[in-house]
Every structure is written in structure tokens, then in C-alpha cells.
Amino acid sequence: KIKINVISGPQEGVFTKRGLNTFYNSEYIVTEQSNRQGIRLDGPKIETIGNRYDIVSDAVTCGSIQVPGDGKPIILMADTQTTGGYAKIGVAATIDLSTLAQAKPGTLVYFVPISVDEAQLRLRDHYNALSSANFLIGLNSLTKNMIVNRQTFEFIMDTRLNQLEEDSFTFAHLKRDGDDLTVFVRRF
């Protein structure tokens, strides 16, 4: 199950209260029709005022969440078009796009509202942690927790350190409050 943080979209006012409640309190399934242009989701229909989903075409960006006439959200991804004519209920937070891009058909997705400030803070913290931990150099023993930029993360490595050959790499995960940062570990 993937949690997607959502910043309210430019046409959020097109959706009924019930429609917004459906969007934020339902789970959706990634469909087979998903690709690099957009992640198509199946699930409860999101209701609009007057059952209108079309708008005058305007700019879209990677992460825009459009709701076409069938009421099922589409999250626009890396190869998206530049404009779109469906109402945008929200925009997926940048920090969640890489996880979403890896979602396979059948994956459950749910949405949580987030402010622009909170989304920017999470992204900044994520990049700061990654820049500090891109290579965890000289590991010769592991602890359950690791401190990166004054934040404590649970450290989970995919391979045991003693199984790594000298000067080889593996992946590890730094986990905190639902965030999962993938990092490289290099053994010297």
C-alpha cells in the first residue's frame, strides 16, 4: 500500500464535499493502463459539482492528479503532456513520485492531504538525508539506528555487511515516520 501526500489542486472547488471525502478516504488500485505518462487508478468514483469534469485546458505538471469523466483519478508522471482538460483535484508531493513510479498494477494507493510548506519541508529533509548518506563509507559494524542530519533513522540493510566483498556496494534503507530512504552502502 502506497501513501501519496497531496497538495490541493487548482480545481479542487469543482469537486463536491462527498467527492473530496471519497478521494481522501478511499483506496485506489493501480491499473494495467498505467505507464510513464500517467498512473491510472481504479476505485470509487470522485463526484464533481454538476457532474462536470472537463475544464478549459491549462498547464499540468508531473504529479498533477486529473479526474476525467469516469471519476477515477490519473496521476500524471514523467512523460506527461504539457496541458490537460480535466479537473485537477490535487498534486502529488514530489517526494512520493519516485515510489509511485515503481508501483505495479494491483498496488493499492491512498491519498493524504498535505500543505505546500509541509511537502517542501519533507522534500528538503529527504534530500538533506540523501546527500549526507549517499555513501555510508567505512562501515565495519552496524547499529539498529543511525543519525543523519540530527535525525534518527532505523537502519535496515538488504545484505549482511560481512557478506559484502571489499569495495562492493549494496542497498540499505533509512526509515523514519513512514519515510523510507534508499541509500547505497559501500564496504571498504
PDB file of C-alpha atoms in Angstrom:
ATOM      1  CA  LYS A   1       0.000   0.000   0.000  1.00  0.00           C
ATOM      2  CA  ILE A   2       1.418   3.393  -1.010  1.00  0.00           C
ATOM      3  CA  LYS A   3       0.585   6.628   0.791  1.00  0.00           C
ATOM      4  CA  ILE A   4       0.577   9.651  -1.517  1.00  0.00           C
ATOM      5  CA  ASN A   5       0.708  13.092   0.071  1.00  0.00           C
ATOM      6  CA  VAL A   6      -1.443  15.511  -1.941  1.00  0.00           C
ATOM      7  CA  ILE A   7      -1.355  19.301  -2.169  1.00  0.00           C
ATOM      8  CA  SER A   8      -4.800  20.673  -3.046  1.00  0.00           C
ATOM      9  CA  GLY A   9      -5.199  21.270  -6.763  1.00  0.00           C
ATOM     10  CA  PRO A  10      -6.227  24.329  -8.730  1.00  0.00           C
ATOM     11  CA  GLN A  11      -9.703  22.923  -9.449  1.00  0.00           C
ATOM     12  CA  GLU A  12     -10.384  21.413  -6.014  1.00  0.00           C
ATOM     13  CA  GLY A  13     -13.518  23.610  -5.850  1.00  0.00           C
ATOM     14  CA  VAL A  14     -15.034  21.669  -8.786  1.00  0.00           C
ATOM     15  CA  PHE A  15     -15.443  18.607  -6.540  1.00  0.00           C
ATOM     16  CA  THR A  16     -18.271  18.112  -4.067  1.00  0.00           C
ATOM     17  CA  LYS A  17     -17.604  17.622  -0.371  1.00  0.00           C
ATOM     18  CA  ARG A  18     -18.556  13.992  -0.857  1.00  0.00           C
ATOM     19  CA  GLY A  19     -16.141  13.749  -3.805  1.00  0.00           C
ATOM     20  CA  LEU A  20     -13.245  15.137  -1.745  1.00  0.00           C
ATOM     21  CA  ASN A  21     -14.168  12.806   1.115  1.00  0.00           C
ATOM     22  CA  THR A  22     -14.183   9.853  -1.306  1.00  0.00           C
ATOM     23  CA  PHE A  23     -10.775  10.834  -2.695  1.00  0.00           C
ATOM     24  CA  TYR A  24      -9.084  11.222   0.701  1.00  0.00           C
ATOM     25  CA  ASN A  25     -10.768   8.291   2.445  1.00  0.00           C
ATOM     26  CA  SER A  26     -10.651   5.564  -0.201  1.00  0.00           C
ATOM     27  CA  GLU A  27      -8.063   3.194  -1.580  1.00  0.00           C
ATOM     28  CA  TYR A  28      -7.391   3.007  -5.300  1.00  0.00           C
ATOM     29  CA  ILE A  29      -5.735   0.266  -7.347  1.00  0.00           C
ATOM     30  CA  VAL A  30      -3.030   0.889  -9.957  1.00  0.00           C
ATOM     31  CA  THR A  31      -4.368  -0.451 -13.275  1.00  0.00           C
ATOM     32  CA  GLU A  32      -2.710  -2.181 -16.230  1.00  0.00           C
ATOM     33  CA  GLN A  33      -3.251   1.001 -18.286  1.00  0.00           C
ATOM     34  CA  SER A  34      -0.571   2.846 -16.281  1.00  0.00           C
ATOM     35  CA  ASN A  35       2.625   3.987 -17.982  1.00  0.00           C
ATOM     36  CA  ARG A  36       5.266   6.736 -17.916  1.00  0.00           C
ATOM     37  CA  GLN A  37       2.607   9.272 -18.925  1.00  0.00           C
ATOM     38  CA  GLY A  38       0.236   8.546 -16.088  1.00  0.00           C
ATOM     39  CA  ILE A  39      -0.754   6.151 -13.332  1.00  0.00           C
ATOM     40  CA  ARG A  40      -4.392   5.209 -13.910  1.00  0.00           C
ATOM     41  CA  LEU A  41      -6.275   4.203 -10.791  1.00  0.00           C
ATOM     42  CA  ASP A  42      -9.453   2.233 -10.246  1.00  0.00           C
ATOM     43  CA  GLY A  43     -11.684   2.700  -7.244  1.00  0.00           C
ATOM     44  CA  PRO A  44     -14.630   4.761  -6.043  1.00  0.00           C
ATOM     45  CA  LYS A  45     -15.860   7.497  -8.373  1.00  0.00           C
ATOM     46  CA  ILE A  46     -14.965  11.041  -7.307  1.00  0.00           C
ATOM     47  CA  GLU A  47     -18.017  13.274  -7.571  1.00  0.00           C
ATOM     48  CA  THR A  48     -17.971  16.793  -9.050  1.00  0.00           C
ATOM     49  CA  ILE A  49     -20.460  19.632  -8.807  1.00  0.00           C
ATOM     50  CA  GLY A  50     -22.884  19.266 -11.708  1.00  0.00           C
ATOM     51  CA  ASN A  51     -21.135  16.076 -12.851  1.00  0.00           C
ATOM     52  CA  ARG A  52     -18.676  18.189 -14.909  1.00  0.00           C
ATOM     53  CA  TYR A  53     -15.073  17.022 -15.201  1.00  0.00           C
ATOM     54  CA  ASP A  54     -13.893  18.996 -18.220  1.00  0.00           C
ATOM     55  CA  ILE A  55     -12.210  22.365 -17.844  1.00  0.00           C
ATOM     56  CA  VAL A  56     -10.617  24.796 -20.285  1.00  0.00           C
ATOM     57  CA  SER A  57      -7.216  23.206 -20.933  1.00  0.00           C
ATOM     58  CA  ASP A  58      -4.472  24.525 -18.698  1.00  0.00           C
ATOM     59  CA  ALA A  59      -0.956  23.581 -17.631  1.00  0.00           C
ATOM     60  CA  VAL A  60      -0.223  20.279 -15.927  1.00  0.00           C
ATOM     61  CA  THR A  61       2.916  19.005 -14.278  1.00  0.00           C
ATOM     62  CA  CYS A  62       4.353  15.716 -13.151  1.00  0.00           C
ATOM     63  CA  GLY A  63       2.281  14.760 -10.120  1.00  0.00           C
ATOM     64  CA  SER A  64      -0.931  16.509 -11.204  1.00  0.00           C
ATOM     65  CA  ILE A  65      -3.938  14.354 -10.338  1.00  0.00           C
ATOM     66  CA  GLN A  66      -6.602  14.696 -13.013  1.00  0.00           C
ATOM     67  CA  VAL A  67     -10.088  13.266 -12.706  1.00  0.00           C
ATOM     68  CA  PRO A  68     -11.662  12.501 -16.113  1.00  0.00           C
ATOM     69  CA  GLY A  69     -15.352  11.812 -16.783  1.00  0.00           C
ATOM     70  CA  ASP A  70     -15.289   8.312 -15.297  1.00  0.00           C
ATOM     71  CA  GLY A  71     -14.422   9.868 -11.916  1.00  0.00           C
ATOM     72  CA  LYS A  72     -11.257   7.745 -11.479  1.00  0.00           C
ATOM     73  CA  PRO A  73      -8.005   9.646 -10.793  1.00  0.00           C
ATOM     74  CA  ILE A  74      -4.991   9.662 -13.094  1.00  0.00           C
ATOM     75  CA  ILE A  75      -1.660  10.783 -11.629  1.00  0.00           C
ATOM     76  CA  LEU A  76       0.426  12.377 -14.372  1.00  0.00           C
ATOM     77  CA  MET A  77       4.024  11.190 -14.457  1.00  0.00           C
ATOM     78  CA  ALA A  78       7.392  11.941 -16.123  1.00  0.00           C
ATOM     79  CA  ASP A  79       6.242  11.776 -19.764  1.00  0.00           C
ATOM     80  CA  THR A  80       3.024  13.704 -19.249  1.00  0.00           C
ATOM     81  CA  GLN A  81       1.619  16.168 -21.736  1.00  0.00           C
ATOM     82  CA  THR A  82       2.002  19.916 -21.026  1.00  0.00           C
ATOM     83  CA  THR A  83      -1.694  20.797 -20.843  1.00  0.00           C
ATOM     84  CA  GLY A  84      -4.833  18.956 -19.843  1.00  0.00           C
ATOM     85  CA  GLY A  85      -8.571  19.467 -19.920  1.00  0.00           C
ATOM     86  CA  TYR A  86      -9.688  17.509 -16.852  1.00  0.00           C
ATOM     87  CA  ALA A  87     -10.168  18.970 -13.381  1.00  0.00           C
ATOM     88  CA  LYS A  88      -7.130  18.553 -11.127  1.00  0.00           C
ATOM     89  CA  ILE A  89      -8.124  17.572  -7.600  1.00  0.00           C
ATOM     90  CA  GLY A  90      -4.549  17.834  -6.349  1.00  0.00           C
ATOM     91  CA  VAL A  91      -0.850  17.407  -6.979  1.00  0.00           C
ATOM     92  CA  ALA A  92       1.140  14.501  -5.550  1.00  0.00           C
ATOM     93  CA  ALA A  93       4.037  15.683  -3.395  1.00  0.00           C
ATOM     94  CA  THR A  94       7.354  15.408  -5.242  1.00  0.00           C
ATOM     95  CA  ILE A  95       8.803  13.197  -2.504  1.00  0.00           C
ATOM     96  CA  ASP A  96       6.221  10.497  -3.331  1.00  0.00           C
ATOM     97  CA  LEU A  97       6.672  10.410  -7.122  1.00  0.00           C
ATOM     98  CA  SER A  98       9.641   8.019  -7.210  1.00  0.00           C
ATOM     99  CA  THR A  99       7.767   5.482  -5.075  1.00  0.00           C
ATOM    100  CA  LEU A 100       4.652   5.901  -7.191  1.00  0.00           C
ATOM    101  CA  ALA A 101       6.637   5.436 -10.430  1.00  0.00           C
ATOM    102  CA  GLN A 102       7.618   1.960  -9.230  1.00  0.00           C
ATOM    103  CA  ALA A 103       4.055   0.882  -8.412  1.00  0.00           C
ATOM    104  CA  LYS A 104       2.973  -2.237 -10.253  1.00  0.00           C
ATOM    105  CA  PRO A 105      -0.577  -2.944 -11.422  1.00  0.00           C
ATOM    106  CA  GLY A 106      -2.612  -4.116  -8.436  1.00  0.00           C
ATOM    107  CA  THR A 107      -0.787  -1.874  -5.948  1.00  0.00           C
ATOM    108  CA  LEU A 108      -3.091  -0.074  -3.510  1.00  0.00           C
ATOM    109  CA  VAL A 109      -2.749   3.709  -3.279  1.00  0.00           C
ATOM    110  CA  TYR A 110      -4.349   6.117  -0.831  1.00  0.00           C
ATOM    111  CA  PHE A 111      -4.189   9.903  -0.550  1.00  0.00           C
ATOM    112  CA  VAL A 112      -3.459  12.173   2.405  1.00  0.00           C
ATOM    113  CA  PRO A 113      -3.761  15.988   2.286  1.00  0.00           C
ATOM    114  CA  ILE A 114      -0.575  17.970   2.923  1.00  0.00           C
ATOM    115  CA  SER A 115       0.262  21.676   2.806  1.00  0.00           C
ATOM    116  CA  VAL A 116       2.779  23.131   0.352  1.00  0.00           C
ATOM    117  CA  ASP A 117       5.044  24.066   3.296  1.00  0.00           C
ATOM    118  CA  GLU A 118       4.963  20.525   4.722  1.00  0.00           C
ATOM    119  CA  ALA A 119       5.620  18.991   1.293  1.00  0.00           C
ATOM    120  CA  GLN A 120       8.614  21.291   0.773  1.00  0.00           C
ATOM    121  CA  LEU A 121       9.953  20.534   4.253  1.00  0.00           C
ATOM    122  CA  ARG A 122       9.700  16.763   3.719  1.00  0.00           C
ATOM    123  CA  LEU A 123      11.426  17.032   0.342  1.00  0.00           C
ATOM    124  CA  ARG A 124      14.213  19.200   1.783  1.00  0.00           C
ATOM    125  CA  ASP A 125      14.711  16.767   4.702  1.00  0.00           C
ATOM    126  CA  HIS A 126      14.757  13.863   2.249  1.00  0.00           C
ATOM    127  CA  TYR A 127      17.425  15.476   0.045  1.00  0.00           C
ATOM    128  CA  ASN A 128      19.488  16.518   3.057  1.00  0.00           C
ATOM    129  CA  ALA A 129      19.429  12.976   4.395  1.00  0.00           C
ATOM    130  CA  LEU A 130      20.319  11.544   0.998  1.00  0.00           C
ATOM    131  CA  SER A 131      23.180  13.959   0.439  1.00  0.00           C
ATOM    132  CA  SER A 132      24.577  13.054   3.850  1.00  0.00           C
ATOM    133  CA  ALA A 133      24.046   9.337   3.445  1.00  0.00           C
ATOM    134  CA  ASN A 134      24.511   8.719  -0.267  1.00  0.00           C
ATOM    135  CA  PHE A 135      27.539   6.615   0.586  1.00  0.00           C
ATOM    136  CA  LEU A 136      27.902   5.317   4.114  1.00  0.00           C
ATOM    137  CA  ILE A 137      31.662   4.935   3.971  1.00  0.00           C
ATOM    138  CA  GLY A 138      33.791   2.658   6.082  1.00  0.00           C
ATOM    139  CA  LEU A 139      31.073   0.601   7.716  1.00  0.00           C
ATOM    140  CA  ASN A 140      32.507  -2.251   9.707  1.00  0.00           C
ATOM    141  CA  SER A 141      29.707  -2.710  12.200  1.00  0.00           C
ATOM    142  CA  LEU A 142      26.035  -1.857  12.216  1.00  0.00           C
ATOM    143  CA  THR A 143      23.669  -0.414  14.742  1.00  0.00           C
ATOM    144  CA  LYS A 144      19.889  -0.599  14.647  1.00  0.00           C
ATOM    145  CA  ASN A 145      19.623   3.193  14.402  1.00  0.00           C
ATOM    146  CA  MET A 146      21.673   5.741  12.513  1.00  0.00           C
ATOM    147  CA  ILE A 147      21.766   9.519  12.933  1.00  0.00           C
ATOM    148  CA  VAL A 148      21.744  11.596   9.739  1.00  0.00           C
ATOM    149  CA  ASN A 149      21.444  15.380   9.920  1.00  0.00           C
ATOM    150  CA  ARG A 150      20.456  15.173  13.596  1.00  0.00           C
ATOM    151  CA  GLN A 151      17.576  12.818  12.766  1.00  0.00           C
ATOM    152  CA  THR A 152      17.449   9.230  13.947  1.00  0.00           C
ATOM    153  CA  PHE A 153      16.592   6.610  11.328  1.00  0.00           C
ATOM    154  CA  GLU A 154      16.099   2.885  11.628  1.00  0.00           C
ATOM    155  CA  PHE A 155      18.869   1.324   9.528  1.00  0.00           C
ATOM    156  CA  ILE A 156      17.935  -1.783   7.531  1.00  0.00           C
ATOM    157  CA  MET A 157      20.433  -3.327   5.131  1.00  0.00           C
ATOM    158  CA  ASP A 158      19.424  -5.753   2.373  1.00  0.00           C
ATOM    159  CA  THR A 159      22.675  -7.729   2.717  1.00  0.00           C
ATOM    160  CA  ARG A 160      24.729  -8.558   5.792  1.00  0.00           C
ATOM    161  CA  LEU A 161      27.856  -6.444   5.963  1.00  0.00           C
ATOM    162  CA  ASN A 162      30.082  -9.493   6.438  1.00  0.00           C
ATOM    163  CA  GLN A 163      28.694 -10.937   3.172  1.00  0.00           C
ATOM    164  CA  LEU A 164      29.839  -7.929   1.181  1.00  0.00           C
ATOM    165  CA  GLU A 165      33.122  -8.172  -0.623  1.00  0.00           C
ATOM    166  CA  GLU A 166      35.589  -5.402  -0.019  1.00  0.00           C
ATOM    167  CA  ASP A 167      34.895  -2.297  -2.119  1.00  0.00           C
ATOM    168  CA  SER A 168      31.420  -3.524  -3.089  1.00  0.00           C
ATOM    169  CA  PHE A 169      28.021  -1.893  -2.839  1.00  0.00           C
ATOM    170  CA  THR A 170      24.566  -2.815  -1.632  1.00  0.00           C
ATOM    171  CA  PHE A 171      21.360  -1.016  -0.786  1.00  0.00           C
ATOM    172  CA  ALA A 172      20.090  -0.101   2.642  1.00  0.00           C
ATOM    173  CA  HIS A 173      17.024   1.692   3.918  1.00  0.00           C
ATOM    174  CA  LEU A 174      16.799   4.505   6.416  1.00  0.00           C
ATOM    175  CA  LYS A 175      13.274   4.527   7.855  1.00  0.00           C
ATOM    176  CA  ARG A 176      11.595   7.220   9.942  1.00  0.00           C
ATOM    177  CA  ASP A 177       7.938   8.170  10.427  1.00  0.00           C
ATOM    178  CA  GLY A 178       6.780   6.273   7.357  1.00  0.00           C
ATOM    179  CA  ASP A 179       9.562   7.646   5.148  1.00  0.00           C
ATOM    180  CA  ASP A 180      11.832   5.079   3.511  1.00  0.00           C
ATOM    181  CA  LEU A 181      15.072   6.466   2.073  1.00  0.00           C
ATOM    182  CA  THR A 182      17.059   4.075  -0.096  1.00  0.00           C
ATOM    183  CA  VAL A 183      20.814   4.607   0.183  1.00  0.00           C
ATOM    184  CA  PHE A 184      23.964   2.939  -1.092  1.00  0.00           C
ATOM    185  CA  VAL A 185      26.330   1.267   1.337  1.00  0.00           C
ATOM    186  CA  ARG A 186      29.942   0.754   0.317  1.00  0.00           C
ATOM    187  CA  ARG A 187      32.260  -1.526   2.215  1.00  0.00           C
ATOM    188  CA  PHE A 188      35.938  -0.613   2.212  1.00  0.00           C
TER     189      PHE A 188
END
